[in-house]
């Protein structure tokens, strides 16, 4: 098997006195689609936020493409990573948020173009063309000059995905990207993710409550419970055939 | 005494001083506001504490005392001849309103939702880029109405410079009053109208800023 593109090694995370992640070990392989499910407060968001460098682990290592994300070597010793180190590693990672977090003062197109130009120093014309193509792909080719406030929730979330994709990440993180949407808008967003999952060879990590969707696209499903990975395996193993009682109970809430 | 032919021309002699003091101290206070506001948000404890001290001192004491203090203290402290009173006036007003406005700058930056900075981090922006492209442009829109309001107050505050011998609109009004005591109410009404007319463009700009701020940042 190929080398993992992301490896969590005994990762712990506490907020104050409360330990929310109690030793996470996890490998994510290139192009693998991983779904994380679990009850509210079990630490799903925290797991992916640490990979996006939005939250620092309390202990343990996260290795991205062979490089330790949160530690770096300095004078022959491992020390805490500085911003330069974090930036050099997280360039391969993109994230889509529950509440979209589009930049309200920029048009849809500017939302997509700013980072490739300013962060990666890419050619403006090339980025513009790529951004327009990406916005067409998510079905928003006619809205490129609109502002986020003029879009529906589903449209905003599709822009957020285009914005992340234009950066050409190797790993994409999705944190419950449909849970802030009106029910009738969920489908259009899942469609886009399905399209990306089937056609792009990025690794994807999705925190989701959409069990059928997870079953459909995920190569691997993790059941997170009280800060540990209580169950992991193929989607059908975990969602359909697991004997884990907590998992059964959790899943039963999604079946009518 | 005719307000238009007798009073207005006299007051108009102070017009230039009032306007230049306002413009210069506004610019100076904006600069101070951004420097101090950003220093207050710095990771450096000394910078934070030091600017905090500046802000509290200038907000906690009155402008008129600050004006006089600078007027008398600067020549002694720096052992220099008095720079022009105009400069003293600009420094005092600028430092005073800069202190207030720095809190506006700080508050606006802090009011931008953390999700904005997180999204920028997810796009691999540096902390400088996050500020430059994402936080600051939004914060500026939020600041503008308050900057407008404080600038209007600053205009009114400029009248104090007549007390350190500057010949602004208020100074000429006061001179007229002292020689035509019976006409004092009329003279001061014209003075009020003068300041109001000067404030009009600022009021208009502030309104405009409010509407931009309202629609500019909504997620
Ligand atoms: N910044 C923070 N400060 C303090 N506690 C936090 C913070 N972020 C998360 N927590 C706590 O950590 C625990 C795990 O949070 P996390 O958001 O990872 O859960 P989750 O599995 O994503 O839940 P949900 O399904 O509700 O989104 C929760 O108990 C939460 O209250
Ligand atoms: Mg969550």
PDB file of C-alpha atoms in Angstrom, chain B residues 18-133:
ATOM      1  CA  UNK B  18     -10.615  76.246  11.634  1.00  0.00           C
ATOM      2  CA  UNK B  19     -10.573  74.166   8.465  1.00  0.00           C
ATOM      3  CA  UNK B  20      -6.828  73.548   8.362  1.00  0.00           C
ATOM      4  CA  UNK B  21      -6.761  72.635  12.069  1.00  0.00           C
ATOM      5  CA  UNK B  22      -9.637  70.233  11.491  1.00  0.00           C
ATOM      6  CA  UNK B  23      -8.094  68.554   8.465  1.00  0.00           C
ATOM      7  CA  UNK B  24      -4.630  68.255   9.990  1.00  0.00           C
ATOM      8  CA  UNK B  25      -5.820  66.981  13.351  1.00  0.00           C
ATOM      9  CA  UNK B  26      -8.248  64.571  11.680  1.00  0.00           C
ATOM     10  CA  UNK B  27      -5.445  63.061   9.600  1.00  0.00           C
ATOM     11  CA  UNK B  28      -3.123  62.942  12.597  1.00  0.00           C
ATOM     12  CA  UNK B  29      -5.799  61.330  14.786  1.00  0.00           C
ATOM     13  CA  UNK B  30      -6.578  58.698  12.139  1.00  0.00           C
ATOM     14  CA  UNK B  31      -2.926  57.766  11.949  1.00  0.00           C
ATOM     15  CA  UNK B  32      -2.688  57.587  15.728  1.00  0.00           C
ATOM     16  CA  UNK B  33      -5.899  55.542  15.805  1.00  0.00           C
ATOM     17  CA  UNK B  34      -4.558  52.867  13.479  1.00  0.00           C
ATOM     18  CA  UNK B  35      -1.153  52.708  15.119  1.00  0.00           C
ATOM     19  CA  UNK B  36      -2.558  52.544  18.650  1.00  0.00           C
ATOM     20  CA  UNK B  37      -5.481  50.302  17.685  1.00  0.00           C
ATOM     21  CA  UNK B  38      -3.171  47.748  16.078  1.00  0.00           C
ATOM     22  CA  UNK B  39      -0.670  47.985  18.939  1.00  0.00           C
ATOM     23  CA  UNK B  40      -3.486  47.162  21.345  1.00  0.00           C
ATOM     24  CA  UNK B  41      -4.003  43.936  19.410  1.00  0.00           C
ATOM     25  CA  UNK B  42      -0.316  43.095  19.249  1.00  0.00           C
ATOM     26  CA  UNK B  43       1.092  39.963  20.863  1.00  0.00           C
ATOM     27  CA  UNK B  44       3.780  42.121  22.473  1.00  0.00           C
ATOM     28  CA  UNK B  45       2.746  42.807  26.066  1.00  0.00           C
ATOM     29  CA  UNK B  46       4.828  45.956  26.424  1.00  0.00           C
ATOM     30  CA  UNK B  47       3.324  47.514  23.297  1.00  0.00           C
ATOM     31  CA  UNK B  48      -0.169  46.622  24.466  1.00  0.00           C
ATOM     32  CA  UNK B  49       0.310  48.064  27.935  1.00  0.00           C
ATOM     33  CA  UNK B  50       2.097  51.156  26.679  1.00  0.00           C
ATOM     34  CA  UNK B  51      -0.614  52.064  24.159  1.00  0.00           C
ATOM     35  CA  UNK B  52      -3.237  51.210  26.765  1.00  0.00           C
ATOM     36  CA  UNK B  53      -1.675  53.834  29.013  1.00  0.00           C
ATOM     37  CA  UNK B  54      -1.704  56.445  26.242  1.00  0.00           C
ATOM     38  CA  UNK B  55      -5.353  55.726  25.487  1.00  0.00           C
ATOM     39  CA  UNK B  56      -6.489  55.885  29.107  1.00  0.00           C
ATOM     40  CA  UNK B  57      -4.587  59.081  29.810  1.00  0.00           C
ATOM     41  CA  UNK B  58      -5.972  60.904  26.811  1.00  0.00           C
ATOM     42  CA  UNK B  59      -9.507  59.625  27.243  1.00  0.00           C
ATOM     43  CA  UNK B  60      -9.468  60.156  30.992  1.00  0.00           C
ATOM     44  CA  UNK B  61      -8.437  63.814  30.988  1.00  0.00           C
ATOM     45  CA  UNK B  62      -9.958  66.775  29.228  1.00  0.00           C
ATOM     46  CA  UNK B  63      -8.858  68.085  25.875  1.00  0.00           C
ATOM     47  CA  UNK B  64      -8.572  71.627  27.115  1.00  0.00           C
ATOM     48  CA  UNK B  65      -6.138  70.645  29.854  1.00  0.00           C
ATOM     49  CA  UNK B  66      -4.140  68.563  27.383  1.00  0.00           C
ATOM     50  CA  UNK B  67      -4.027  71.552  25.067  1.00  0.00           C
ATOM     51  CA  UNK B  68      -2.701  73.854  27.752  1.00  0.00           C
ATOM     52  CA  UNK B  69      -0.337  71.263  29.071  1.00  0.00           C
ATOM     53  CA  UNK B  70       1.218  70.782  25.634  1.00  0.00           C
ATOM     54  CA  UNK B  71       1.298  74.525  25.113  1.00  0.00           C
ATOM     55  CA  UNK B  72       3.324  75.091  28.238  1.00  0.00           C
ATOM     56  CA  UNK B  73       5.111  71.790  28.676  1.00  0.00           C
ATOM     57  CA  UNK B  74       6.533  71.133  25.225  1.00  0.00           C
ATOM     58  CA  UNK B  75       8.892  74.120  25.210  1.00  0.00           C
ATOM     59  CA  UNK B  76      10.159  73.190  28.672  1.00  0.00           C
ATOM     60  CA  UNK B  77      10.398  69.449  28.104  1.00  0.00           C
ATOM     61  CA  UNK B  78      12.183  69.667  24.797  1.00  0.00           C
ATOM     62  CA  UNK B  79      13.933  72.925  25.477  1.00  0.00           C
ATOM     63  CA  UNK B  80      12.775  74.359  22.196  1.00  0.00           C
ATOM     64  CA  UNK B  81      11.071  77.544  21.267  1.00  0.00           C
ATOM     65  CA  UNK B  82       7.365  77.202  21.035  1.00  0.00           C
ATOM     66  CA  UNK B  83       6.508  75.642  17.716  1.00  0.00           C
ATOM     67  CA  UNK B  84       3.561  77.365  16.149  1.00  0.00           C
ATOM     68  CA  UNK B  85       0.371  77.276  18.151  1.00  0.00           C
ATOM     69  CA  UNK B  86      -1.242  75.732  15.139  1.00  0.00           C
ATOM     70  CA  UNK B  87       0.971  72.663  15.533  1.00  0.00           C
ATOM     71  CA  UNK B  88       0.259  72.458  19.264  1.00  0.00           C
ATOM     72  CA  UNK B  89      -3.461  72.541  18.530  1.00  0.00           C
ATOM     73  CA  UNK B  90      -3.189  69.798  15.932  1.00  0.00           C
ATOM     74  CA  UNK B  91      -1.097  67.593  18.208  1.00  0.00           C
ATOM     75  CA  UNK B  92      -3.457  67.991  21.169  1.00  0.00           C
ATOM     76  CA  UNK B  93      -6.637  67.357  19.209  1.00  0.00           C
ATOM     77  CA  UNK B  94      -5.038  64.568  17.183  1.00  0.00           C
ATOM     78  CA  UNK B  95      -3.719  62.736  20.250  1.00  0.00           C
ATOM     79  CA  UNK B  96      -7.010  63.121  22.087  1.00  0.00           C
ATOM     80  CA  UNK B  97      -9.266  61.886  19.317  1.00  0.00           C
ATOM     81  CA  UNK B  98      -6.670  59.346  18.203  1.00  0.00           C
ATOM     82  CA  UNK B  99      -7.113  57.722  21.613  1.00  0.00           C
ATOM     83  CA  UNK B 100     -10.865  57.448  21.186  1.00  0.00           C
ATOM     84  CA  UNK B 101     -10.632  56.320  17.578  1.00  0.00           C
ATOM     85  CA  UNK B 102      -8.039  53.658  18.371  1.00  0.00           C
ATOM     86  CA  UNK B 103     -10.726  51.916  20.397  1.00  0.00           C
ATOM     87  CA  UNK B 104     -12.974  52.065  17.344  1.00  0.00           C
ATOM     88  CA  UNK B 105     -10.223  50.484  15.242  1.00  0.00           C
ATOM     89  CA  UNK B 106      -9.601  47.781  17.814  1.00  0.00           C
ATOM     90  CA  UNK B 107     -13.291  47.052  18.328  1.00  0.00           C
ATOM     91  CA  UNK B 108     -14.012  46.790  14.607  1.00  0.00           C
ATOM     92  CA  UNK B 109     -11.160  44.375  14.016  1.00  0.00           C
ATOM     93  CA  UNK B 110     -12.280  42.217  16.932  1.00  0.00           C
ATOM     94  CA  UNK B 111     -15.858  42.272  15.692  1.00  0.00           C
ATOM     95  CA  UNK B 112     -15.003  40.406  12.481  1.00  0.00           C
ATOM     96  CA  UNK B 113     -16.178  36.825  12.913  1.00  0.00           C
ATOM     97  CA  UNK B 114     -13.365  34.360  13.703  1.00  0.00           C
ATOM     98  CA  UNK B 115     -14.606  32.224  10.796  1.00  0.00           C
ATOM     99  CA  UNK B 116     -13.229  34.837   8.412  1.00  0.00           C
ATOM    100  CA  UNK B 117      -9.726  34.472   9.737  1.00  0.00           C
ATOM    101  CA  UNK B 118     -10.099  30.686   9.793  1.00  0.00           C
ATOM    102  CA  UNK B 119     -11.198  30.590   6.169  1.00  0.00           C
ATOM    103  CA  UNK B 120      -8.183  32.717   5.290  1.00  0.00           C
ATOM    104  CA  UNK B 121      -5.917  30.342   7.195  1.00  0.00           C
ATOM    105  CA  UNK B 122      -7.463  27.435   5.295  1.00  0.00           C
ATOM    106  CA  UNK B 123      -6.412  29.253   2.122  1.00  0.00           C
ATOM    107  CA  UNK B 124      -2.918  29.338   3.613  1.00  0.00           C
ATOM    108  CA  UNK B 125      -2.715  33.086   4.106  1.00  0.00           C
ATOM    109  CA  UNK B 126      -0.093  34.406   6.514  1.00  0.00           C
ATOM    110  CA  UNK B 127      -1.257  36.421   9.495  1.00  0.00           C
ATOM    111  CA  UNK B 128      -0.330  39.595   7.630  1.00  0.00           C
ATOM    112  CA  UNK B 129      -2.308  38.511   4.565  1.00  0.00           C
ATOM    113  CA  UNK B 130      -5.307  37.614   6.691  1.00  0.00           C
ATOM    114  CA  UNK B 131      -5.279  41.108   8.120  1.00  0.00           C
ATOM    115  CA  UNK B 132      -4.552  42.810   4.812  1.00  0.00           C
ATOM    116  CA  UNK B 133      -7.026  41.025   2.538  1.00  0.00           C
TER     117      UNK B 133
END
